[in-house]
Amino acid sequence: MTPGAEPLEPAVLDEEPGDVAGQVRYRDLVGDVFGLRRSVPPGGVVVLRAPRARTVAAAVLALEGWAARVDLRGADLAPAEDPDAVILDDSVTATAPTTDAPTTDAPTTDAPATGDGGPRGLPTRWVLHTSGTTGEPKAVQHTLASLTRTTVLPAPMAGRSGAPRRWGLLYEPTRMAGLQVLLQAVLGGDVLVDPLALDSLPARLRRLSAHAVDSLSATPTIWRQILQSGEQTSLPLQQVTLGGEIADQGLLDALAQAFPGARVTHVFASTETGAAFSVHDGREGFPRSYLEEAPRGIRLEVRDGVLHVHAPDVSGGGPDGFVSTGDLVEVTGDRVRFLGRASGMVNVAGAMVAPEQVEAALRAHPDVVDAVVTPRRNPFSGWLLVAQVTAAPGVDRADLPKRLSQDLAARLPATHVPAVVRVVDRMAVTSAGKAGRR
């Protein structure tokens, strides 16, 4: 910490009767206020199974530099098989924080704050798991540095003006996307509102509105559902953040129209690479200039059509420190655009097809709100494509599949036209907030 840094205002954790939206701030959790280090020996291994943001934030502040490794496991992942690991869950933060724990000044622009240090003198390895959207989930080890590359801290904290932002959480905090929001809010001196105990998106949005949330991050799939729900009109958003999936121009334009006073930011942060960069110009993809001089010194390269990020502190990198994102990109003019996941490409009658490109073509139709395309095995063509779409309000759903097939056939190669188009009421969403593709 920087001596003399201005401390953040103390937060009041949500204790309204029946209120499940926990509010989390740095000041409430710094100094191991829940005594997590009494349960974890120095250099120990921890498995953290905690859907509550307060528990994950408390673990980051208490265990960084203390534990050798912390494995963040979502509710849908199998229990870890390490017999020596200490298992922690939300019960560790179920009681009120102690008042006699040491306090630490607020985070500053010098470095992310991580508690009062530990005896090891080494960074903790934070293990996150990929969503498994196009394959089995895999574990990736990070340091706090790789997780906070895009975290914006007040500059300087002592000269901060105005009230802290109020961030809403719509991702599991043990996932990369949720952890990014949590770290931004807690280390940035803001308030994090966690409504995830509520079981529906409209209910969560109403809770965020009741707590005056002005900053919200979600996947493009969730943002489309938010816009379709009509609940967004009560959110006083000043910051709109997207991540986890391709953000197409239609959605970026729709968000700019729905929240005219907000800054719209597309963040690239994957489990494989950690936080990498963000884009604020309202255009899909990212500037080609990032390949020569990326923001915050993050080096980017396109190799065989796949984006690579220089991330030497992340497991899975090559000898040169670069990690493959697995994302197919296309460089056109002054822009680099995302095409889809390399692992999701399928062979349809001899042609390699990225399902995301077909989805983009479907969303371009005025009668479609969202689309998901998945491959299905076929004994004749190898694979065929099946599309699910949600219709715009007032659209005649009966003949929509036929009209969409005809529209795609006029614009795309025959191999890219789904063999089946189904209209659904709502898209299936994974625990990571992404479109379900299985």
Coordinates of C-alpha atoms in Angstrom, one line a residue:
M1 CA 0.0 0.0 0.0
T2 CA 1.1 3.6 -0.5
P3 CA 1.6 5.3 2.9
G4 CA -1.0 8.0 3.5
A5 CA -3.4 6.7 0.9
E6 CA -7.0 7.9 1.5
P7 CA -9.0 5.0 3.0
L8 CA -12.2 4.0 1.3
E9 CA -15.5 4.7 3.1
P10 CA -16.6 1.8 5.2
A11 CA -19.3 -0.2 3.5
V12 CA -22.4 -1.5 5.1
L13 CA -23.1 -5.1 4.2
D14 CA -26.7 -5.7 3.2
E15 CA -28.6 -6.7 6.3
E16 CA -32.1 -5.8 5.3
P17 CA -34.6 -8.5 6.2
G18 CA -34.9 -10.9 3.3
D19 CA -32.4 -9.0 1.2
V20 CA -30.1 -11.4 -0.7
A21 CA -28.1 -8.8 -2.6
G22 CA -24.9 -8.6 -0.6
Q23 CA -23.0 -5.4 -1.0
V24 CA -19.2 -5.8 -0.9
R25 CA -16.5 -3.2 -0.5
Y26 CA -12.7 -3.4 0.0
R27 CA -12.8 -1.7 3.4
D28 CA -15.1 -4.4 4.9
L29 CA -12.9 -7.3 3.9
V30 CA -9.3 -6.2 4.1
G31 CA -7.2 -7.6 6.9
D32 CA -8.6 -11.2 6.9
V33 CA -11.7 -10.1 8.8
F34 CA -13.1 -13.7 8.6
G35 CA -10.0 -15.4 9.8
L36 CA -9.4 -17.5 6.7
R37 CA -5.7 -17.8 7.4
R38 CA -6.5 -19.7 10.6
S39 CA -8.0 -22.4 8.4
V40 CA -5.2 -22.4 5.7
P41 CA -1.6 -23.1 6.6
P42 CA 1.1 -20.9 4.9
G43 CA 1.8 -22.4 1.5
G44 CA -1.4 -24.4 1.6
V45 CA -3.7 -25.4 -1.2
V46 CA -7.3 -24.3 -1.1
V47 CA -10.4 -25.3 -3.0
L48 CA -13.0 -22.5 -2.9
R49 CA -16.5 -23.5 -3.7
A50 CA -18.4 -20.3 -3.1
P51 CA -21.1 -18.7 -5.2
R52 CA -21.2 -15.6 -3.0
A53 CA -19.1 -12.6 -4.1
R54 CA -18.3 -11.6 -0.6
T55 CA -16.5 -15.0 0.1
V56 CA -14.5 -14.8 -3.1
A57 CA -13.4 -11.2 -2.4
A58 CA -12.5 -12.1 1.2
A59 CA -10.4 -15.0 -0.1
V60 CA -8.5 -12.8 -2.6
L61 CA -7.7 -10.2 0.0
A62 CA -6.7 -12.8 2.7
L63 CA -5.0 -15.6 0.8
E64 CA -3.0 -13.8 -1.8
G65 CA 0.7 -14.3 -0.8
W66 CA -0.4 -16.8 1.9
A67 CA -1.8 -19.8 0.1
A68 CA 0.3 -21.4 -2.6
R69 CA -2.8 -22.2 -4.8
V70 CA -6.5 -21.4 -4.7
D71 CA -8.7 -23.4 -6.9
L72 CA -11.9 -21.5 -7.8
R73 CA -14.6 -24.1 -8.6
G74 CA -18.1 -23.2 -9.8
A75 CA -21.2 -25.1 -8.7
D76 CA -21.2 -27.2 -11.9
L77 CA -17.7 -28.5 -11.5
A78 CA -16.9 -31.8 -9.9
P79 CA -15.3 -31.6 -6.4
A80 CA -11.5 -31.5 -6.4
E81 CA -9.6 -34.7 -5.7
D82 CA -6.7 -33.2 -3.7
P83 CA -6.7 -34.8 -0.3
D84 CA -4.4 -32.2 1.2
A85 CA -6.5 -29.2 0.0
V86 CA -8.5 -27.1 2.5
I87 CA -12.1 -26.8 1.4
L88 CA -13.7 -23.4 1.9
D89 CA -17.3 -22.4 1.1
D90 CA -19.7 -19.6 1.9
S91 CA -20.0 -20.7 5.5
V92 CA -16.7 -19.0 6.2
T93 CA -18.2 -15.6 5.6
A94 CA -21.7 -16.3 7.1
T95 CA -20.8 -14.6 10.4
A96 CA -20.2 -10.9 10.9
P97 CA -16.6 -9.8 10.2
T98 CA -14.4 -9.3 13.2
T99 CA -13.7 -5.7 14.3
D100 CA -10.3 -6.4 15.8
A101 CA -8.6 -7.5 12.5
P102 CA -5.8 -5.3 11.2
T103 CA -6.9 -2.8 8.6
T104 CA -5.1 -1.7 5.5
D105 CA -5.3 1.5 3.5
A106 CA -7.3 1.5 0.3
P107 CA -5.9 0.3 -3.0
T108 CA -4.0 2.9 -5.0
T109 CA -2.8 3.1 -8.6
D110 CA 0.6 1.6 -7.5
A111 CA -0.6 -2.0 -7.3
P112 CA -3.7 -4.0 -6.5
A113 CA -4.3 -4.4 -2.8
T114 CA -4.2 -7.9 -1.5
G115 CA -4.4 -7.8 2.3
D116 CA -1.4 -7.4 4.6
G117 CA 0.9 -9.8 3.0
G118 CA 2.0 -13.3 3.9
P119 CA 5.2 -15.2 4.9
R120 CA 5.8 -16.8 1.5
G121 CA 6.8 -13.8 -0.5
L122 CA 5.5 -15.5 -3.6
P123 CA 2.3 -14.8 -5.6
T124 CA -0.5 -17.2 -5.1
R125 CA -1.6 -19.2 -8.1
W126 CA -5.3 -18.7 -8.8
V127 CA -6.8 -21.6 -10.7
L128 CA -9.9 -20.9 -12.9
H129 CA -11.7 -23.3 -15.2
T130 CA -12.8 -22.7 -18.7
S131 CA -16.6 -22.8 -19.4
G132 CA -16.4 -25.9 -21.6
T133 CA -18.6 -24.2 -24.2
T134 CA -16.9 -26.2 -27.0
G135 CA -15.2 -28.9 -25.0
E136 CA -14.4 -30.2 -21.6
P137 CA -13.6 -27.5 -19.0
K138 CA -9.9 -27.2 -18.3
A139 CA -7.9 -25.6 -15.4
V140 CA -5.7 -22.6 -16.0
Q141 CA -3.4 -21.1 -13.4
H142 CA -3.1 -17.3 -13.0
T143 CA -1.4 -14.8 -10.8
L144 CA -3.3 -11.7 -9.5
A145 CA -1.2 -9.7 -12.0
S146 CA -2.7 -11.6 -15.0
L147 CA -6.2 -11.2 -13.5
T148 CA -6.0 -7.4 -13.0
R149 CA -4.4 -6.1 -16.2
T150 CA -7.6 -4.3 -17.2
T151 CA -8.6 -3.3 -13.7
V152 CA -8.9 0.5 -13.5
L153 CA -8.0 2.0 -10.1
P154 CA -8.8 5.5 -9.1
A155 CA -6.0 7.9 -10.1
P156 CA -5.0 9.0 -7.6
M157 CA -7.3 7.5 -4.9
A158 CA -6.6 10.4 -2.5
G159 CA -8.0 12.9 -5.1
R160 CA -11.0 10.9 -6.0
S161 CA -14.1 13.0 -6.6
G162 CA -17.7 11.8 -6.6
A163 CA -19.4 8.8 -5.2
P164 CA -18.0 5.3 -5.8
R165 CA -19.6 3.3 -8.7
R166 CA -22.1 0.6 -7.9
W167 CA -21.3 -2.6 -9.9
G168 CA -23.9 -5.3 -10.5
L169 CA -22.8 -8.9 -10.6
L170 CA -24.5 -11.2 -13.2
Y171 CA -21.7 -13.8 -13.4
E172 CA -20.6 -16.5 -11.0
P173 CA -17.7 -14.9 -9.1
T174 CA -15.6 -18.1 -9.4
R175 CA -15.6 -17.7 -13.2
M176 CA -13.2 -15.4 -15.1
A177 CA -15.9 -12.9 -16.1
G178 CA -17.3 -12.7 -12.6
L179 CA -13.9 -12.4 -11.0
Q180 CA -13.1 -9.5 -13.4
V181 CA -16.1 -7.6 -12.2
L182 CA -15.4 -8.4 -8.5
L183 CA -11.7 -7.3 -8.8
Q184 CA -12.7 -4.1 -10.6
A185 CA -15.3 -3.2 -8.0
V186 CA -13.4 -4.2 -4.9
L187 CA -9.9 -3.1 -5.8
G188 CA -11.2 0.0 -7.6
G189 CA -12.8 1.3 -4.4
D190 CA -16.4 0.8 -5.7
V191 CA -19.4 -1.1 -4.4
L192 CA -20.3 -4.6 -5.7
V193 CA -24.0 -5.7 -5.5
D194 CA -24.5 -9.5 -5.7
P195 CA -28.1 -10.6 -6.5
L196 CA -27.2 -14.1 -7.7
A197 CA -29.2 -15.8 -4.9
L198 CA -32.3 -14.7 -6.9
D199 CA -33.2 -17.3 -9.5
S200 CA -34.4 -15.2 -12.5
L201 CA -32.8 -12.5 -14.6
P202 CA -35.8 -10.1 -14.2
A203 CA -35.7 -10.4 -10.4
R204 CA -31.9 -9.8 -10.4
L205 CA -32.3 -6.7 -12.6
R206 CA -35.0 -5.3 -10.3
R207 CA -32.7 -5.8 -7.3
L208 CA -29.8 -4.1 -9.1
S209 CA -32.2 -1.2 -9.9
A210 CA -33.3 -1.0 -6.3
H211 CA -29.7 -0.7 -5.2
A212 CA -29.0 2.1 -7.8
V213 CA -26.4 0.0 -9.8
D214 CA -24.8 2.3 -12.4
S215 CA -22.2 -0.1 -13.8
L216 CA -23.0 -3.6 -15.2
S217 CA -21.1 -6.2 -17.1
A218 CA -22.7 -9.2 -18.9
T219 CA -22.1 -11.4 -21.9
P220 CA -23.7 -10.4 -25.2
T221 CA -26.2 -13.2 -24.7
I222 CA -27.3 -11.8 -21.3
W223 CA -27.4 -8.2 -22.7
R224 CA -29.8 -9.3 -25.4
Q225 CA -32.0 -10.8 -22.8
I226 CA -31.8 -7.7 -20.7
L227 CA -32.9 -5.5 -23.7
Q228 CA -35.7 -8.0 -24.5
S229 CA -37.0 -8.0 -20.9
G230 CA -37.7 -4.3 -20.7
E231 CA -36.1 -4.2 -17.2
Q232 CA -33.2 -2.1 -18.4
T233 CA -35.3 1.1 -18.4
S234 CA -35.0 1.4 -14.6
L235 CA -31.2 0.9 -14.5
P236 CA -29.3 4.3 -14.3
L237 CA -26.3 2.8 -16.1
Q238 CA -23.2 4.9 -16.7
Q239 CA -21.0 2.0 -17.6
V240 CA -22.0 -0.9 -19.9
T241 CA -19.4 -3.7 -20.2
L242 CA -19.5 -6.8 -22.5
G243 CA -17.3 -9.8 -22.5
G244 CA -17.1 -13.5 -22.9
E245 CA -18.6 -13.7 -26.4
I246 CA -18.4 -11.9 -29.7
A247 CA -20.1 -8.4 -29.5
D248 CA -21.5 -7.7 -32.9
Q249 CA -22.2 -4.2 -34.2
G250 CA -26.0 -4.5 -33.9
L251 CA -25.8 -5.2 -30.1
L252 CA -23.3 -2.4 -29.5
D253 CA -25.6 0.0 -31.3
A254 CA -28.6 -1.2 -29.4
L255 CA -26.9 -0.7 -26.1
A256 CA -25.7 2.8 -27.0
Q257 CA -29.3 3.6 -27.9
A258 CA -30.8 2.0 -24.7
F259 CA -28.2 3.7 -22.4
P260 CA -27.3 7.0 -24.2
G261 CA -25.4 8.4 -21.2
A262 CA -23.3 5.3 -20.6
R263 CA -19.8 4.3 -21.8
V264 CA -20.0 1.0 -23.7
T265 CA -16.9 -1.1 -23.2
H266 CA -16.0 -4.5 -24.8
V267 CA -13.5 -6.3 -22.6
F268 CA -11.4 -9.2 -23.9
A269 CA -10.5 -11.4 -20.9
S270 CA -10.4 -15.2 -21.3
T271 CA -9.7 -17.9 -18.8
E272 CA -6.8 -19.1 -21.0
T273 CA -5.1 -15.6 -21.1
G274 CA -6.4 -13.6 -18.3
A275 CA -7.4 -9.9 -18.7
A276 CA -6.0 -8.5 -21.9
F277 CA -7.5 -5.3 -23.3
S278 CA -10.7 -3.3 -23.7
V279 CA -12.4 -1.3 -26.5
H280 CA -14.4 1.8 -26.0
D281 CA -15.1 3.2 -29.5
G282 CA -18.4 1.5 -30.1
R283 CA -17.2 -0.6 -33.0
E284 CA -17.1 -4.4 -33.1
G285 CA -13.7 -6.1 -32.9
F286 CA -10.7 -4.0 -31.9
P287 CA -8.4 -1.5 -33.7
R288 CA -5.7 -3.0 -35.9
S289 CA -3.2 -0.7 -34.1
Y290 CA -3.5 -2.9 -31.1
L291 CA -1.4 -5.5 -32.9
E292 CA 1.5 -3.0 -33.0
E293 CA 0.9 -1.2 -29.7
A294 CA -1.7 -2.7 -27.5
P295 CA -3.1 -0.8 -24.4
R296 CA -1.2 -1.3 -21.1
G297 CA 1.6 -3.0 -22.9
I298 CA -0.2 -6.2 -23.6
R299 CA 1.4 -7.8 -26.8
L300 CA -1.0 -9.3 -29.3
E301 CA -0.3 -11.4 -32.4
V302 CA -2.4 -13.2 -35.0
R303 CA -0.9 -16.6 -35.9
D304 CA -2.6 -18.7 -38.6
G305 CA -5.8 -16.7 -38.1
V306 CA -5.9 -17.2 -34.3
L307 CA -5.3 -14.4 -31.8
H308 CA -2.5 -14.9 -29.3
V309 CA -1.8 -12.9 -26.1
H310 CA 1.5 -12.5 -24.4
A311 CA 0.8 -13.8 -20.9
P312 CA 3.9 -15.3 -19.4
D313 CA 2.4 -15.5 -15.9
V314 CA -0.4 -17.8 -17.1
S315 CA -0.1 -21.6 -17.4
G316 CA -0.4 -22.9 -20.9
G317 CA 1.8 -20.4 -22.6
G318 CA 4.5 -21.3 -25.1
P319 CA 8.2 -20.8 -24.6
D320 CA 7.8 -17.2 -25.8
G321 CA 5.2 -16.4 -23.3
F322 CA 2.3 -16.2 -25.8
V323 CA -1.0 -18.0 -25.1
S324 CA -3.4 -19.0 -27.8
T325 CA -6.9 -17.5 -27.2
G326 CA -8.5 -20.1 -29.5
D327 CA -10.3 -17.2 -31.2
L328 CA -10.4 -17.0 -34.9
V329 CA -10.0 -13.4 -36.1
E330 CA -9.9 -11.5 -39.5
V331 CA -7.9 -8.4 -40.1
T332 CA -9.7 -6.1 -42.5
G333 CA -8.8 -2.4 -43.0
D334 CA -8.2 -0.8 -39.6
R335 CA -10.1 -3.5 -37.7
V336 CA -9.6 -6.9 -36.3
R337 CA -12.9 -8.8 -36.0
F338 CA -13.7 -12.0 -34.2
L339 CA -15.1 -14.9 -36.3
G340 CA -15.6 -17.6 -33.7
R341 CA -13.8 -20.3 -31.7
A342 CA -11.3 -22.4 -33.6
S343 CA -12.4 -25.5 -31.6
G344 CA -16.0 -24.9 -32.7
M345 CA -15.4 -25.1 -36.4
V346 CA -17.3 -27.9 -38.1
N347 CA -17.0 -29.6 -41.4
V348 CA -20.3 -29.4 -43.3
A349 CA -20.1 -31.2 -46.7
G350 CA -16.4 -30.4 -47.0
A351 CA -16.6 -26.8 -45.9
M352 CA -15.3 -25.5 -42.6
V353 CA -18.0 -23.4 -40.9
A354 CA -17.8 -21.2 -37.8
P355 CA -21.3 -21.4 -36.1
E356 CA -20.8 -17.8 -34.8
Q357 CA -20.7 -16.4 -38.4
V358 CA -24.1 -18.0 -39.1
E359 CA -25.5 -16.7 -35.8
A360 CA -24.4 -13.2 -36.9
A361 CA -26.2 -13.5 -40.2
L362 CA -29.4 -14.6 -38.4
R363 CA -29.2 -11.7 -35.9
A364 CA -28.9 -9.3 -38.8
H365 CA -32.5 -10.2 -39.8
P366 CA -34.9 -7.6 -38.4
D367 CA -37.2 -10.3 -37.0
V368 CA -34.5 -12.0 -34.9
V369 CA -33.3 -10.9 -31.4
D370 CA -30.8 -13.7 -30.8
A371 CA -29.6 -16.9 -32.4
V372 CA -27.5 -19.9 -31.5
V373 CA -26.2 -22.4 -34.0
T374 CA -25.0 -25.9 -33.0
P375 CA -23.6 -28.7 -35.1
R376 CA -25.3 -32.1 -35.3
R377 CA -23.7 -35.3 -36.7
N378 CA -25.1 -36.4 -40.1
P379 CA -24.2 -39.7 -41.8
F380 CA -24.2 -38.1 -45.3
S381 CA -22.6 -34.6 -44.8
G382 CA -20.6 -35.3 -41.7
W383 CA -22.2 -32.5 -39.8
L384 CA -25.3 -30.3 -40.3
L385 CA -26.3 -27.1 -38.5
V386 CA -29.3 -26.5 -36.3
A387 CA -30.3 -23.0 -35.4
Q388 CA -32.4 -21.7 -32.5
V389 CA -33.7 -18.2 -32.6
T390 CA -35.7 -15.8 -30.5
A391 CA -38.2 -13.7 -32.4
A392 CA -38.6 -9.9 -32.1
P393 CA -41.8 -8.8 -30.4
G394 CA -44.9 -9.0 -32.7
V395 CA -43.3 -11.3 -35.3
D396 CA -45.3 -14.1 -36.7
R397 CA -43.4 -17.1 -35.5
A398 CA -45.2 -19.7 -37.6
D399 CA -43.4 -19.0 -40.9
L400 CA -40.2 -17.4 -39.4
P401 CA -38.0 -20.5 -39.9
K402 CA -38.9 -20.7 -43.6
R403 CA -38.3 -17.0 -44.1
L404 CA -34.9 -17.1 -42.3
S405 CA -33.8 -20.2 -44.3
Q406 CA -34.6 -18.4 -47.5
D407 CA -32.9 -15.2 -46.4
L408 CA -29.7 -17.1 -45.5
A409 CA -29.7 -19.1 -48.7
A410 CA -29.6 -15.8 -50.6
R411 CA -26.7 -14.5 -48.7
L412 CA -24.5 -17.5 -47.6
P413 CA -23.1 -20.6 -49.2
A414 CA -25.4 -23.6 -48.9
T415 CA -23.1 -25.3 -46.4
H416 CA -23.7 -22.3 -44.0
V417 CA -27.5 -22.6 -44.1
P418 CA -28.9 -24.5 -41.1
A419 CA -30.8 -27.6 -41.9
V420 CA -33.2 -26.9 -39.1
V421 CA -34.4 -23.5 -37.7
R422 CA -36.4 -23.5 -34.4
V423 CA -38.0 -20.6 -32.7
V424 CA -37.7 -20.7 -28.9
D425 CA -39.0 -18.4 -26.2
R426 CA -35.6 -18.0 -24.5
M427 CA -32.1 -19.0 -25.1
A428 CA -30.4 -21.5 -22.8
V429 CA -27.6 -19.9 -20.9
T430 CA -24.6 -21.6 -19.2
S431 CA -23.4 -20.8 -15.7
A432 CA -20.8 -18.6 -17.3
G433 CA -23.6 -16.5 -18.9
K434 CA -22.8 -17.7 -22.4
A435 CA -25.2 -19.2 -25.0
G436 CA -25.6 -23.0 -24.4
R437 CA -24.3 -24.8 -27.4
R438 CA -24.7 -28.4 -26.4

